[in-house]
Amino acid sequence: MIPLHAQKGQHFAVFGLGRSGLAAARALILGGATVTAWDDAKAGRKAAKKHSIPLDDLYEADWTAFDGLVLSPGIPLTHPKPHPLAVKAQQSGTEIVGDVELFAREIASIDNPHDRPRVIAITGTNGKSTTTSLLTHALQKCGLKAVVGGNLGEA
Protein backbone atom coordinates (compact mmCIF):
# COMPACT_ATOMS: atom_id res chain seq x y z
CA MET A 1 0.00 0.00 0.00
CA ILE A 2 1.44 3.35 -1.04
CA PRO A 3 0.21 6.20 1.19
CA LEU A 4 -0.95 9.13 -0.94
CA HIS A 5 0.80 11.98 0.89
CA ALA A 6 0.33 14.36 -2.05
CA GLN A 7 -3.39 14.54 -1.11
CA LYS A 8 -2.78 15.19 2.61
CA GLY A 9 -5.37 17.48 4.17
CA GLN A 10 -7.84 17.08 1.31
CA HIS A 11 -11.30 15.52 1.56
CA PHE A 12 -12.18 12.88 -1.03
CA ALA A 13 -15.41 11.12 -1.81
CA VAL A 14 -14.75 7.57 -3.01
CA PHE A 15 -17.49 5.83 -4.94
CA GLY A 16 -17.26 2.15 -5.76
CA LEU A 17 -15.67 -0.03 -3.12
CA GLY A 18 -14.33 -2.97 -5.06
CA ARG A 19 -10.63 -3.72 -4.94
CA SER A 20 -9.63 -0.45 -6.64
CA GLY A 21 -11.90 1.82 -4.61
CA LEU A 22 -10.93 0.21 -1.31
CA ALA A 23 -7.24 0.52 -2.11
CA ALA A 24 -7.65 4.19 -3.11
CA ALA A 25 -9.58 4.98 0.07
CA ARG A 26 -7.04 3.22 2.28
CA ALA A 27 -4.09 4.91 0.53
CA LEU A 28 -5.70 8.34 0.88
CA ILE A 29 -6.35 7.80 4.58
CA LEU A 30 -2.79 6.54 5.15
CA GLY A 31 -1.50 9.67 3.42
CA GLY A 32 -3.49 12.02 5.66
CA ALA A 33 -6.55 12.74 3.54
CA THR A 34 -10.12 12.57 4.79
CA VAL A 35 -12.32 10.04 3.01
CA THR A 36 -16.06 9.64 2.74
CA ALA A 37 -16.90 6.47 0.85
CA TRP A 38 -19.97 4.77 -0.56
CA ASP A 39 -20.96 1.80 -2.65
CA ASP A 40 -24.44 0.94 -3.83
CA ALA A 41 -23.77 -2.72 -3.02
CA LYS A 42 -23.94 -3.94 0.56
CA ALA A 43 -20.81 -6.07 0.01
CA GLY A 44 -18.75 -2.98 -0.82
CA ARG A 45 -19.94 -1.17 2.27
CA LYS A 46 -19.20 -4.24 4.39
CA ALA A 47 -15.65 -4.37 3.01
CA ALA A 48 -15.17 -0.68 3.80
CA LYS A 49 -16.27 -1.21 7.39
CA LYS A 50 -13.76 -4.07 7.68
CA HIS A 51 -11.00 -1.57 6.77
CA SER A 52 -12.43 1.24 8.97
CA ILE A 53 -13.20 3.41 5.94
CA PRO A 54 -15.83 6.02 6.82
CA LEU A 55 -19.12 5.55 4.98
CA ASP A 56 -21.82 8.05 4.15
CA ASP A 57 -24.47 8.04 1.46
CA LEU A 58 -22.87 10.19 -1.25
CA TYR A 59 -26.25 10.70 -2.91
CA GLU A 60 -27.19 12.83 0.11
CA ALA A 61 -23.79 14.45 0.70
CA ASP A 62 -22.86 18.12 0.55
CA TRP A 63 -20.60 18.07 -2.50
CA THR A 64 -19.05 21.44 -1.69
CA ALA A 65 -17.22 19.65 1.16
CA PHE A 66 -15.15 17.49 -1.20
CA ASP A 67 -11.90 18.33 -2.96
CA GLY A 68 -12.27 15.34 -5.25
CA LEU A 69 -14.28 12.29 -6.21
CA VAL A 70 -12.43 9.04 -6.80
CA LEU A 71 -14.60 7.16 -9.26
CA SER A 72 -13.86 3.46 -9.49
CA PRO A 73 -13.21 1.91 -12.88
CA GLY A 74 -16.37 0.75 -14.58
CA ILE A 75 -18.51 3.57 -13.21
CA PRO A 76 -19.43 5.77 -16.16
CA LEU A 77 -18.04 9.27 -16.22
CA THR A 78 -19.35 10.11 -19.68
CA HIS A 79 -20.63 7.06 -21.60
CA PRO A 80 -23.27 5.94 -22.14
CA LYS A 81 -24.23 8.69 -19.68
CA PRO A 82 -22.55 10.00 -16.52
CA HIS A 83 -23.34 8.26 -13.26
CA PRO A 84 -25.57 10.47 -11.03
CA LEU A 85 -22.72 11.01 -8.55
CA ALA A 86 -20.42 12.11 -11.37
CA VAL A 87 -23.08 14.67 -12.28
CA LYS A 88 -23.27 15.90 -8.66
CA ALA A 89 -19.49 16.25 -8.57
CA GLN A 90 -19.40 18.13 -11.86
CA GLN A 91 -22.20 20.47 -10.78
CA SER A 92 -20.35 21.36 -7.59
CA GLY A 93 -17.00 21.81 -9.34
CA THR A 94 -15.52 18.79 -7.57
CA GLU A 95 -12.62 17.25 -9.48
CA ILE A 96 -13.15 13.66 -10.60
CA VAL A 97 -10.08 11.40 -10.57
CA GLY A 98 -9.26 7.73 -10.73
CA ASP A 99 -6.93 5.63 -8.64
CA VAL A 100 -4.24 5.68 -11.31
CA GLU A 101 -4.31 9.49 -11.37
CA LEU A 102 -3.77 9.58 -7.60
CA PHE A 103 -0.84 7.17 -7.93
CA ALA A 104 0.70 9.30 -10.71
CA ARG A 105 0.36 12.43 -8.58
CA GLU A 106 2.09 10.69 -5.68
CA ILE A 107 5.04 9.71 -7.86
CA ALA A 108 5.25 13.22 -9.34
CA SER A 109 5.32 14.72 -5.84
CA ILE A 110 8.64 13.04 -5.04
CA ASP A 111 11.15 15.88 -5.29
CA ASN A 112 14.21 13.94 -6.39
CA PRO A 113 13.57 12.24 -9.74
CA HIS A 114 16.11 9.52 -8.81
CA ASP A 115 13.91 8.55 -5.86
CA ARG A 116 10.84 8.06 -8.01
CA PRO A 117 9.94 4.44 -8.75
CA ARG A 118 9.95 3.31 -12.34
CA VAL A 119 6.47 2.32 -13.41
CA ILE A 120 5.22 0.32 -16.35
CA ALA A 121 1.51 0.68 -17.00
CA ILE A 122 -0.26 -1.90 -19.13
CA THR A 123 -3.61 -1.02 -20.68
CA GLY A 124 -5.87 -2.41 -23.31
CA THR A 125 -8.86 -4.63 -23.81
CA ASN A 126 -7.34 -8.11 -23.77
CA GLY A 127 -4.16 -9.68 -22.42
CA LYS A 128 -3.30 -7.24 -19.62
CA SER A 129 -3.04 -9.89 -16.90
CA THR A 130 -0.95 -12.21 -19.02
CA THR A 131 1.34 -9.41 -20.19
CA THR A 132 1.75 -8.14 -16.63
CA SER A 133 2.58 -11.60 -15.29
CA LEU A 134 5.08 -12.32 -18.06
CA LEU A 135 6.79 -8.94 -17.75
CA THR A 136 7.03 -9.21 -13.97
CA HIS A 137 8.53 -12.69 -14.25
CA ALA A 138 11.08 -11.54 -16.85
CA LEU A 139 12.13 -8.50 -14.79
CA GLN A 140 12.53 -10.61 -11.66
CA LYS A 141 14.58 -13.22 -13.56
CA CYS A 142 16.86 -10.36 -14.63
CA GLY A 143 17.46 -9.58 -10.97
CA LEU A 144 15.27 -6.48 -10.79
CA LYS A 145 12.76 -5.78 -8.07
CA ALA A 146 9.37 -5.91 -9.79
CA VAL A 147 6.07 -5.65 -7.95
CA VAL A 148 2.63 -6.08 -9.47
CA GLY A 149 -0.01 -3.55 -8.48
CA GLY A 150 -3.46 -2.68 -9.66
CA ASN A 151 -6.14 -5.31 -9.49
CA LEU A 152 -3.63 -8.17 -9.80
CA GLY A 153 -1.15 -7.40 -7.08
CA GLU A 154 -0.60 -5.81 -3.73
CA ALA A 155 -3.48 -3.88 -2.24
GROMACS .gro file of C-alpha atoms in nm, residues 35-134:
model
  100
   35VAL     CA    1  -1.232   1.004   0.301
   36THR     CA    2  -1.606   0.964   0.274
   37ALA     CA    3  -1.690   0.647   0.085
   38TRP     CA    4  -1.997   0.477  -0.056
   39ASP     CA    5  -2.096   0.180  -0.265
   40ASP     CA    6  -2.444   0.094  -0.383
   41ALA     CA    7  -2.377  -0.272  -0.302
   42LYS     CA    8  -2.394  -0.394   0.056
   43ALA     CA    9  -2.081  -0.607   0.001
   44GLY     CA   10  -1.875  -0.298  -0.082
   45ARG     CA   11  -1.994  -0.117   0.227
   46LYS     CA   12  -1.920  -0.424   0.439
   47ALA     CA   13  -1.565  -0.437   0.301
   48ALA     CA   14  -1.517  -0.068   0.380
   49LYS     CA   15  -1.627  -0.121   0.739
   50LYS     CA   16  -1.376  -0.407   0.768
   51HIS     CA   17  -1.100  -0.157   0.677
   52SER     CA   18  -1.243   0.124   0.897
   53ILE     CA   19  -1.320   0.341   0.594
   54PRO     CA   20  -1.583   0.602   0.682
   55LEU     CA   21  -1.912   0.555   0.498
   56ASP     CA   22  -2.182   0.805   0.415
   57ASP     CA   23  -2.447   0.804   0.146
   58LEU     CA   24  -2.287   1.019  -0.125
   59TYR     CA   25  -2.625   1.070  -0.291
   60GLU     CA   26  -2.719   1.283   0.011
   61ALA     CA   27  -2.379   1.445   0.070
   62ASP     CA   28  -2.286   1.812   0.055
   63TRP     CA   29  -2.060   1.807  -0.250
   64THR     CA   30  -1.905   2.144  -0.169
   65ALA     CA   31  -1.722   1.965   0.116
   66PHE     CA   32  -1.515   1.749  -0.120
   67ASP     CA   33  -1.190   1.833  -0.296
   68GLY     CA   34  -1.227   1.534  -0.525
   69LEU     CA   35  -1.428   1.229  -0.621
   70VAL     CA   36  -1.243   0.904  -0.680
   71LEU     CA   37  -1.460   0.716  -0.926
   72SER     CA   38  -1.386   0.346  -0.949
   73PRO     CA   39  -1.321   0.191  -1.288
   74GLY     CA   40  -1.637   0.075  -1.458
   75ILE     CA   41  -1.851   0.357  -1.321
   76PRO     CA   42  -1.943   0.577  -1.616
   77LEU     CA   43  -1.804   0.927  -1.622
   78THR     CA   44  -1.935   1.011  -1.968
   79HIS     CA   45  -2.063   0.706  -2.160
   80PRO     CA   46  -2.327   0.594  -2.214
   81LYS     CA   47  -2.423   0.869  -1.968
   82PRO     CA   48  -2.255   1.000  -1.652
   83HIS     CA   49  -2.334   0.826  -1.326
   84PRO     CA   50  -2.557   1.047  -1.103
   85LEU     CA   51  -2.272   1.101  -0.855
   86ALA     CA   52  -2.042   1.211  -1.137
   87VAL     CA   53  -2.308   1.467  -1.228
   88LYS     CA   54  -2.327   1.590  -0.866
   89ALA     CA   55  -1.949   1.625  -0.857
   90GLN     CA   56  -1.940   1.813  -1.186
   91GLN     CA   57  -2.220   2.047  -1.078
   92SER     CA   58  -2.035   2.136  -0.759
   93GLY     CA   59  -1.700   2.181  -0.934
   94THR     CA   60  -1.552   1.879  -0.757
   95GLU     CA   61  -1.262   1.725  -0.948
   96ILE     CA   62  -1.315   1.366  -1.060
   97VAL     CA   63  -1.008   1.140  -1.057
   98GLY     CA   64  -0.926   0.773  -1.073
   99ASP     CA   65  -0.693   0.563  -0.864
  100VAL     CA   66  -0.424   0.568  -1.131
  101GLU     CA   67  -0.431   0.949  -1.137
  102LEU     CA   68  -0.377   0.958  -0.760
  103PHE     CA   69  -0.084   0.717  -0.793
  104ALA     CA   70   0.070   0.930  -1.071
  105ARG     CA   71   0.036   1.243  -0.858
  106GLU     CA   72   0.209   1.069  -0.568
  107ILE     CA   73   0.504   0.971  -0.786
  108ALA     CA   74   0.525   1.322  -0.934
  109SER     CA   75   0.532   1.472  -0.584
  110ILE     CA   76   0.864   1.304  -0.504
  111ASP     CA   77   1.115   1.588  -0.529
  112ASN     CA   78   1.421   1.394  -0.639
  113PRO     CA   79   1.357   1.224  -0.974
  114HIS     CA   80   1.611   0.952  -0.881
  115ASP     CA   81   1.391   0.855  -0.586
  116ARG     CA   82   1.084   0.806  -0.801
  117PRO     CA   83   0.994   0.444  -0.875
  118ARG     CA   84   0.995   0.331  -1.234
  119VAL     CA   85   0.647   0.232  -1.341
  120ILE     CA   86   0.522   0.032  -1.635
  121ALA     CA   87   0.151   0.068  -1.700
  122ILE     CA   88  -0.026  -0.190  -1.913
  123THR     CA   89  -0.361  -0.102  -2.068
  124GLY     CA   90  -0.587  -0.241  -2.331
  125THR     CA   91  -0.886  -0.463  -2.381
  126ASN     CA   92  -0.734  -0.811  -2.377
  127GLY     CA   93  -0.416  -0.968  -2.242
  128LYS     CA   94  -0.330  -0.724  -1.962
  129SER     CA   95  -0.304  -0.989  -1.690
  130THR     CA   96  -0.095  -1.221  -1.902
  131THR     CA   97   0.134  -0.941  -2.019
  132THR     CA   98   0.175  -0.814  -1.663
  133SER     CA   99   0.258  -1.160  -1.529
  134LEU     CA  100   0.508  -1.232  -1.806
   0.00000   0.00000   0.00000
